[in-house]
Short mmCIF file of C-alpha atoms in Angstrom, two decimals:
data_model
loop_
_atom_site.label_atom_id
_atom_site.label_comp_id
_atom_site.label_asym_id
_atom_site.label_seq_id
_atom_site.Cartn_x
_atom_site.Cartn_y
_atom_site.Cartn_z
CA MET A 1 -10.25 31.86 -20.19
CA ASP A 2 -13.10 29.99 -18.90
CA VAL A 3 -12.44 26.31 -18.25
CA SER A 4 -15.25 24.03 -18.16
CA ILE A 5 -14.98 20.67 -16.66
CA THR A 6 -18.27 18.14 -17.44
CA ASN A 7 -19.24 14.93 -16.44
CA VAL A 8 -15.10 13.81 -16.44
CA ARG A 9 -14.28 10.33 -14.88
CA LYS A 10 -10.45 9.38 -14.36
CA GLU A 11 -9.76 5.46 -13.78
CA PHE A 12 -6.51 3.90 -12.74
CA GLY A 13 -7.12 0.05 -13.59
CA ARG A 14 -10.74 -0.19 -12.07
CA PHE A 15 -10.55 2.61 -9.62
CA PRO A 16 -12.71 5.97 -10.23
CA ALA A 17 -10.09 8.81 -8.91
CA LEU A 18 -12.67 10.45 -9.98
CA ASP A 19 -16.44 10.19 -10.43
CA ASN A 20 -18.67 12.31 -12.71
CA VAL A 21 -17.06 15.47 -11.76
CA SER A 22 -18.28 18.75 -13.53
CA LEU A 23 -17.06 22.36 -12.73
CA ASP A 24 -16.89 25.57 -14.22
CA ILE A 25 -14.14 28.02 -13.75
CA ARG A 26 -14.65 31.73 -15.01
CA SER A 27 -12.11 33.35 -16.62
CA GLY A 28 -9.71 35.30 -14.08
CA GLU A 29 -11.26 33.22 -11.13
CA LEU A 30 -8.62 32.04 -8.71
CA ILE A 31 -9.85 28.60 -7.40
CA ALA A 32 -8.50 26.16 -4.82
CA LEU A 33 -9.07 22.45 -4.95
CA LEU A 34 -9.42 21.13 -1.34
CA GLY A 35 -9.60 17.74 0.24
CA PRO A 36 -7.80 15.45 2.17
CA SER A 37 -4.93 12.98 0.34
CA GLY A 38 -6.91 10.59 -2.19
CA SER A 39 -9.82 12.92 -2.70
CA GLY A 40 -9.07 13.52 -6.95
CA LYS A 41 -7.81 17.37 -6.36
CA THR A 42 -4.53 16.37 -7.64
CA THR A 43 -5.79 14.15 -10.53
CA LEU A 44 -8.18 16.63 -11.87
CA LEU A 45 -5.55 19.42 -11.43
CA ARG A 46 -3.49 16.76 -14.06
CA LEU A 47 -6.28 16.29 -16.57
CA ILE A 48 -6.88 20.44 -16.76
CA ALA A 49 -2.72 20.44 -17.60
CA GLY A 50 -3.11 17.59 -20.01
CA LEU A 51 -0.70 15.65 -17.96
CA ASP A 52 -3.45 12.76 -17.82
CA GLU A 53 -6.40 12.09 -20.16
CA PRO A 54 -9.92 11.74 -18.97
CA SER A 55 -11.30 7.94 -19.56
CA ASP A 56 -14.68 10.16 -19.67
CA GLY A 57 -15.72 13.44 -19.92
CA GLN A 58 -14.82 16.66 -21.50
CA ILE A 59 -12.77 19.45 -20.71
CA PHE A 60 -12.94 22.57 -22.46
CA PHE A 61 -10.87 25.75 -22.88
CA GLY A 62 -13.18 28.86 -23.62
CA ASP A 63 -15.34 27.08 -26.58
CA GLU A 64 -12.66 24.44 -27.56
CA ASP A 65 -12.38 20.79 -26.56
CA ALA A 66 -9.21 20.46 -24.84
CA SER A 67 -9.58 17.05 -23.53
CA HIS A 68 -7.20 15.11 -25.56
CA LYS A 69 -4.56 17.88 -26.52
CA SER A 70 -1.02 17.61 -25.28
CA VAL A 71 0.27 19.77 -22.68
CA GLN A 72 2.31 21.82 -25.05
CA ASP A 73 -0.92 22.83 -27.07
CA ARG A 74 -2.76 23.85 -24.06
CA ASN A 75 -0.52 26.52 -22.84
CA ILE A 76 -0.65 25.89 -19.26
CA GLY A 77 1.90 27.64 -16.71
CA PHE A 78 2.33 24.64 -13.96
CA VAL A 79 4.11 25.33 -10.63
CA PHE A 80 5.11 22.47 -8.68
CA GLN A 81 5.45 22.19 -4.90
CA HIS A 82 8.94 21.18 -4.97
CA TYR A 83 9.98 23.67 -7.30
CA ALA A 84 11.39 21.49 -10.22
CA LEU A 85 14.20 24.73 -10.95
CA PHE A 86 17.26 23.61 -12.99
CA ARG A 87 19.87 23.43 -10.57
CA HIS A 88 22.94 24.15 -13.30
CA MET A 89 20.61 27.56 -14.63
CA THR A 90 20.64 31.05 -13.01
CA VAL A 91 17.44 32.74 -11.96
CA ALA A 92 16.95 34.48 -15.18
CA GLU A 93 17.86 31.61 -17.47
CA ASN A 94 15.52 29.42 -15.19
CA ILE A 95 12.75 31.72 -15.92
CA GLY A 96 13.41 32.49 -19.57
CA PHE A 97 13.77 28.50 -20.40
CA GLY A 98 10.22 27.99 -21.76
CA LEU A 99 10.30 30.96 -24.31
CA LYS A 100 13.86 29.71 -25.39
CA VAL A 101 12.82 26.24 -26.06
CA ARG A 102 9.67 27.19 -28.27
CA PRO A 103 9.96 26.43 -32.08
CA ALA A 104 11.83 28.87 -33.90
CA ALA A 105 8.98 30.06 -35.33
CA THR A 106 7.18 31.49 -32.49
CA ARG A 107 10.37 31.94 -30.51
CA PRO A 108 10.77 35.17 -29.39
CA PRO A 109 13.95 37.35 -30.40
CA LYS A 110 16.85 37.42 -27.59
CA HIS A 111 16.26 40.89 -26.09
CA GLU A 112 12.43 40.31 -25.98
CA ILE A 113 13.06 37.32 -24.08
CA ASN A 114 15.38 39.37 -21.67
CA ARG A 115 12.80 42.32 -21.53
CA ARG A 116 10.08 39.57 -20.48
CA VAL A 117 12.34 38.05 -17.77
CA SER A 118 13.57 41.35 -16.23
CA GLU A 119 9.91 42.21 -15.92
CA LEU A 120 8.76 39.19 -14.17
CA LEU A 121 11.63 39.44 -11.72
CA GLU A 122 10.46 42.84 -11.28
CA MET A 123 6.80 41.43 -10.53
CA VAL A 124 8.00 38.52 -8.24
CA GLN A 125 10.49 41.16 -6.34
CA LEU A 126 13.47 39.19 -6.74
CA SER A 127 15.29 42.15 -9.16
CA GLY A 128 18.90 41.93 -8.61
CA LEU A 129 18.77 38.29 -7.91
CA GLU A 130 19.04 37.01 -11.77
CA LYS A 131 22.56 35.71 -11.95
CA ARG A 132 22.00 33.65 -8.92
CA TYR A 133 21.50 29.81 -8.82
CA PRO A 134 18.52 28.28 -6.84
CA ASN A 135 20.96 26.92 -4.44
CA GLN A 136 21.72 30.24 -3.38
CA LEU A 137 18.08 31.10 -2.90
CA SER A 138 15.47 30.82 0.15
CA GLY A 139 12.47 28.14 -0.12
CA GLY A 140 10.36 31.47 -0.71
CA GLN A 141 12.48 33.07 -3.15
CA ARG A 142 12.41 29.39 -5.25
CA GLN A 143 8.83 29.33 -5.21
CA ARG A 144 8.53 32.68 -6.85
CA VAL A 145 11.50 32.10 -9.58
CA ALA A 146 9.25 28.61 -10.32
CA LEU A 147 6.08 31.02 -10.54
CA ALA A 148 7.82 33.38 -12.86
CA ARG A 149 9.06 31.10 -15.24
CA ALA A 150 5.33 29.55 -15.59
CA MET A 151 4.24 33.48 -16.24
CA ALA A 152 7.00 33.61 -18.72
CA ILE A 153 5.20 31.88 -21.83
CA GLU A 154 1.95 33.93 -21.11
CA PRO A 155 -0.41 30.85 -20.18
CA LYS A 156 -4.24 30.78 -20.71
CA VAL A 157 -4.38 29.28 -17.20
CA LEU A 158 -1.82 28.69 -14.51
CA LEU A 159 -2.43 25.77 -12.24
CA LEU A 160 -0.22 25.35 -8.91
CA ASP A 161 0.04 22.00 -7.42
CA GLU A 162 0.58 22.22 -3.48
CA PRO A 163 2.68 25.32 -4.61
CA PHE A 164 3.80 26.19 -0.47
CA GLY A 165 3.84 22.78 0.79
CA ALA A 166 7.54 22.56 1.22
CA LEU A 167 7.86 25.89 3.22
CA ASP A 168 7.58 26.77 6.71
CA ALA A 169 4.61 28.32 8.42
CA LYS A 170 5.76 32.16 8.39
CA VAL A 171 6.97 31.91 4.54
CA ARG A 172 3.93 30.18 3.62
CA LYS A 173 1.66 33.15 5.08
CA GLU A 174 3.95 35.65 3.90
CA LEU A 175 3.73 34.00 0.09
CA ARG A 176 0.10 33.17 0.49
CA ARG A 177 -0.35 37.40 0.33
CA TRP A 178 1.78 37.65 -2.06
CA LEU A 179 0.16 34.93 -4.39
CA ARG A 180 -3.39 36.71 -3.96
CA GLU A 181 -1.53 40.59 -4.76
CA PHE A 182 0.17 38.71 -7.58
CA HIS A 183 -3.37 37.14 -9.10
CA ASP A 184 -5.44 40.47 -8.48
CA ARG A 185 -2.46 41.90 -10.84
CA THR A 186 -2.25 39.99 -13.37
CA GLY A 187 -5.98 38.62 -13.91
CA HIS A 188 -5.01 35.09 -14.88
CA THR A 189 -7.37 32.20 -14.35
CA THR A 190 -5.54 30.29 -11.67
CA VAL A 191 -6.27 26.86 -10.25
CA PHE A 192 -4.44 25.53 -7.11
CA VAL A 193 -4.27 22.58 -4.98
CA THR A 194 -3.78 22.48 -1.42
CA HIS A 195 -4.89 20.19 1.96
CA ASP A 196 -4.37 23.40 3.91
CA GLN A 197 -8.03 24.73 4.77
CA GLU A 198 -6.67 28.43 6.18
CA GLU A 199 -4.89 28.41 2.67
CA ALA A 200 -7.83 28.00 0.91
CA LEU A 201 -10.19 30.03 2.59
CA GLU A 202 -7.70 32.89 2.56
CA LEU A 203 -6.70 33.06 -0.97
CA ALA A 204 -9.67 31.54 -3.26
CA ASP A 205 -12.54 33.28 -4.82
CA ARG A 206 -13.93 29.59 -4.33
CA VAL A 207 -13.28 26.37 -2.91
CA VAL A 208 -13.68 23.51 -4.26
CA ILE A 209 -14.06 20.60 -1.74
CA MET A 210 -13.40 17.23 -2.80
CA SER A 211 -13.56 13.96 -1.50
CA GLN A 212 -13.36 10.43 -2.56
CA GLY A 213 -13.20 11.61 -6.60
CA ARG A 214 -16.39 13.66 -6.04
CA ILE A 215 -16.89 17.50 -5.32
CA GLU A 216 -18.40 17.55 -2.29
CA GLN A 217 -19.54 21.52 -2.36
CA VAL A 218 -17.94 24.33 -4.51
CA GLY A 219 -18.70 28.06 -2.74
CA SER A 220 -16.63 30.92 -1.33
CA ALA A 221 -14.86 30.83 1.82
CA ASP A 222 -18.22 32.27 3.72
CA ASP A 223 -20.27 29.54 2.03
CA VAL A 224 -18.25 26.56 3.01
CA TYR A 225 -17.36 27.67 6.45
CA ASP A 226 -20.77 29.07 7.47
CA ARG A 227 -23.11 27.04 5.26
CA PRO A 228 -21.50 23.59 4.90
CA GLY A 229 -23.65 21.54 2.56
CA THR A 230 -22.87 18.12 3.83
CA PRO A 231 -21.67 16.15 6.95
CA PHE A 232 -18.39 15.82 5.23
CA VAL A 233 -17.66 19.78 4.61
CA HIS A 234 -18.86 20.36 8.04
CA ARG A 235 -16.33 18.25 9.54
CA PHE A 236 -13.66 18.74 6.93
CA ILE A 237 -14.13 22.46 7.21
CA GLY A 238 -13.04 24.64 10.58
CA GLU A 239 -13.71 22.53 13.73
CA ALA A 240 -17.16 20.94 14.57
CA SER A 241 -18.86 18.92 17.23
CA GLU A 242 -21.26 16.43 16.26
CA LEU A 243 -24.06 15.27 18.33
CA GLN A 244 -26.52 12.35 16.99
CA VAL A 245 -30.20 13.44 18.13
CA VAL A 246 -33.60 12.78 17.59
CA VAL A 247 -36.40 15.34 16.34
CA LYS A 248 -39.83 14.52 17.65
CA ASN A 249 -42.47 16.92 17.01
CA GLY A 250 -40.33 19.41 16.00
CA ASP A 251 -38.17 19.55 19.55
CA MET A 252 -34.55 18.09 19.44
CA TRP A 253 -33.69 15.56 21.90
CA LEU A 254 -30.31 14.15 22.91
CA ASP A 255 -30.87 10.74 24.40
CA ASP A 256 -34.22 11.70 26.68
CA ARG A 257 -33.51 15.53 27.01
CA PRO A 258 -35.14 18.09 25.07
CA ILE A 259 -32.04 20.48 24.03
CA GLY A 260 -33.93 23.71 23.25
CA LEU A 261 -33.24 23.67 19.55
CA LYS A 262 -36.21 23.37 16.92
CA SER A 263 -36.41 21.37 13.42
CA ASP A 264 -38.80 20.49 10.99
CA LYS A 265 -37.44 17.26 9.71
CA ASP A 266 -38.51 14.88 12.63
CA GLY A 267 -36.58 11.80 12.99
CA ASN A 268 -32.79 10.68 13.27
CA GLY A 269 -30.17 13.45 12.56
CA SER A 270 -26.66 14.32 13.30
CA LEU A 271 -26.21 17.84 14.92
CA PHE A 272 -23.25 19.79 13.95
CA PHE A 273 -22.19 23.29 15.50
CA ARG A 274 -18.74 25.01 16.18
CA PRO A 275 -17.10 24.95 19.18
CA HIS A 276 -17.07 28.99 19.28
CA ASP A 277 -20.60 29.75 18.43
CA LEU A 278 -22.50 29.13 21.19
CA ASP A 279 -24.03 30.77 24.08
CA LEU A 280 -23.79 29.31 27.62
CA VAL A 281 -27.11 29.73 29.46
CA SER A 282 -28.79 28.87 32.62
CA ASP A 283 -30.13 25.02 33.31
CA SER A 284 -33.85 26.67 33.42
CA GLU A 285 -33.18 28.09 29.67
CA GLY A 286 -32.66 24.01 28.58
CA GLY A 287 -29.92 23.74 26.46
CA ILE A 288 -27.31 20.87 25.99
CA ALA A 289 -25.72 20.37 29.56
CA GLY A 290 -22.50 18.46 30.95
CA VAL A 291 -19.71 18.46 33.06
CA ILE A 292 -16.09 19.83 32.50
CA VAL A 293 -13.73 16.81 31.92
CA GLY A 294 -10.98 18.26 30.07
CA SER A 295 -9.34 22.11 29.21
CA ARG A 296 -6.34 23.59 27.65
CA ARG A 297 -5.32 26.98 26.08
CA LEU A 298 -6.14 27.65 22.35
CA ALA A 299 -4.63 30.71 21.34
CA GLY A 300 -7.33 33.52 22.68
CA VAL A 301 -9.49 30.96 24.06
CA ARG A 302 -10.00 27.94 26.43
CA ARG A 303 -10.77 24.61 24.69
CA THR A 304 -12.87 22.66 26.87
CA GLU A 305 -14.15 19.30 26.82
CA LEU A 306 -17.90 18.51 28.03
CA GLU A 307 -19.26 15.06 29.05
CA LEU A 308 -22.83 15.00 28.46
CA ALA A 309 -25.55 14.48 30.89
CA GLY A 310 -25.84 10.76 30.62
CA GLY A 311 -22.39 10.00 29.75
CA HIS A 312 -22.72 8.61 26.53
CA HIS A 313 -21.34 11.88 24.45
CA ARG A 314 -18.53 14.36 25.01
CA VAL A 315 -18.29 17.62 23.17
CA GLU A 316 -15.91 20.40 22.67
CA ILE A 317 -16.96 24.22 23.50
CA ASP A 318 -14.84 27.39 23.63
CA LEU A 319 -14.57 29.70 26.80
CA PRO A 320 -12.88 32.91 27.60
CA LEU A 321 -9.80 32.98 29.48
CA GLU A 322 -11.30 34.54 32.12
CA HIS A 323 -14.21 32.19 32.83
CA PRO A 324 -13.71 30.50 36.30
CA ALA A 325 -14.79 26.84 35.21
CA THR A 326 -12.39 24.20 36.12
CA ILE A 327 -12.44 20.54 35.85
CA GLY A 328 -16.06 19.20 37.60
CA THR A 329 -17.85 22.35 36.76
CA ALA A 330 -21.56 21.83 35.30
CA LEU A 331 -22.18 23.94 32.32
CA SER A 332 -25.31 24.45 29.83
CA PHE A 333 -24.96 25.85 26.19
CA LYS A 334 -26.96 26.57 23.05
CA PRO A 335 -25.44 26.79 19.58
CA ARG A 336 -26.02 30.17 17.99
CA HIS A 337 -25.64 28.38 14.81
CA TRP A 338 -26.05 24.61 13.67
CA ALA A 339 -26.49 22.48 10.98
CA LEU A 340 -28.91 19.18 11.22
CA PHE A 341 -28.27 16.24 8.51
CA ALA A 342 -30.96 13.45 8.52
#
């Protein structure tokens, strides 16, 4: 099922939680809505679900305008961060609940509901636990029950709101991999909200990066990480060092020193680069020069803080663990890949 959001605006009082947002989601796609708190990602998910209505704009499911349809009429599967399971029901009863409460005309017979529940238990790898209650399950198992319950009604679109936010890091990692495999088997159009960059980049076909009620960039993990379209995206995705530079006659200057980078955009700008994506150079090769003022272990590298020549700027770069530099060592480097925003 294709989903199209067209010029959508959502106001709470006079506050625009979403400001003229447009997005096309392809059938069978796994989309991540990523952004800091208050960026509008959860509001957009609620509008797709029908839990809120847009102040302006339209939401289409296929060719049908669903902007003002109820949740029930949209046939949405929704998975919440805190599971929202019925504590007094068994696993099997939770999964089959959405089918049992349908109007009599559309309710499947009991044997069909049982067949569907058994099929889903196998899909979410919980066969044999159908008679347990939620308090007898781990957090990861409860989230899989919540997903199975959402899938039981055979939804047009599956929506997940911070689905792994209540789980510890190891379980989150396992469930991320499992969810991607599950999605590839079922082929549902899936939209999930997260503030976890790693989660979005690992799971999604495309990532929608949001800030202050607007979409900053939409693209694959490679697009948004390697080719950020705005300063916000560069700061938000991954780690970035930032310097204020001036381009004169094609040469980039930091304070009163050329740094060996060229651009066809003369004038003031913000230079961004990744701490790991650079080469150390000799003084004679130019580059950005500084003195090490701090250092710490960061996984397989040493994250090093440099105070740049002139003492007005500090940046972080990664050095191999075996590099002999210590506090007070002078270094020069050039970014391999960088972005300049006016």
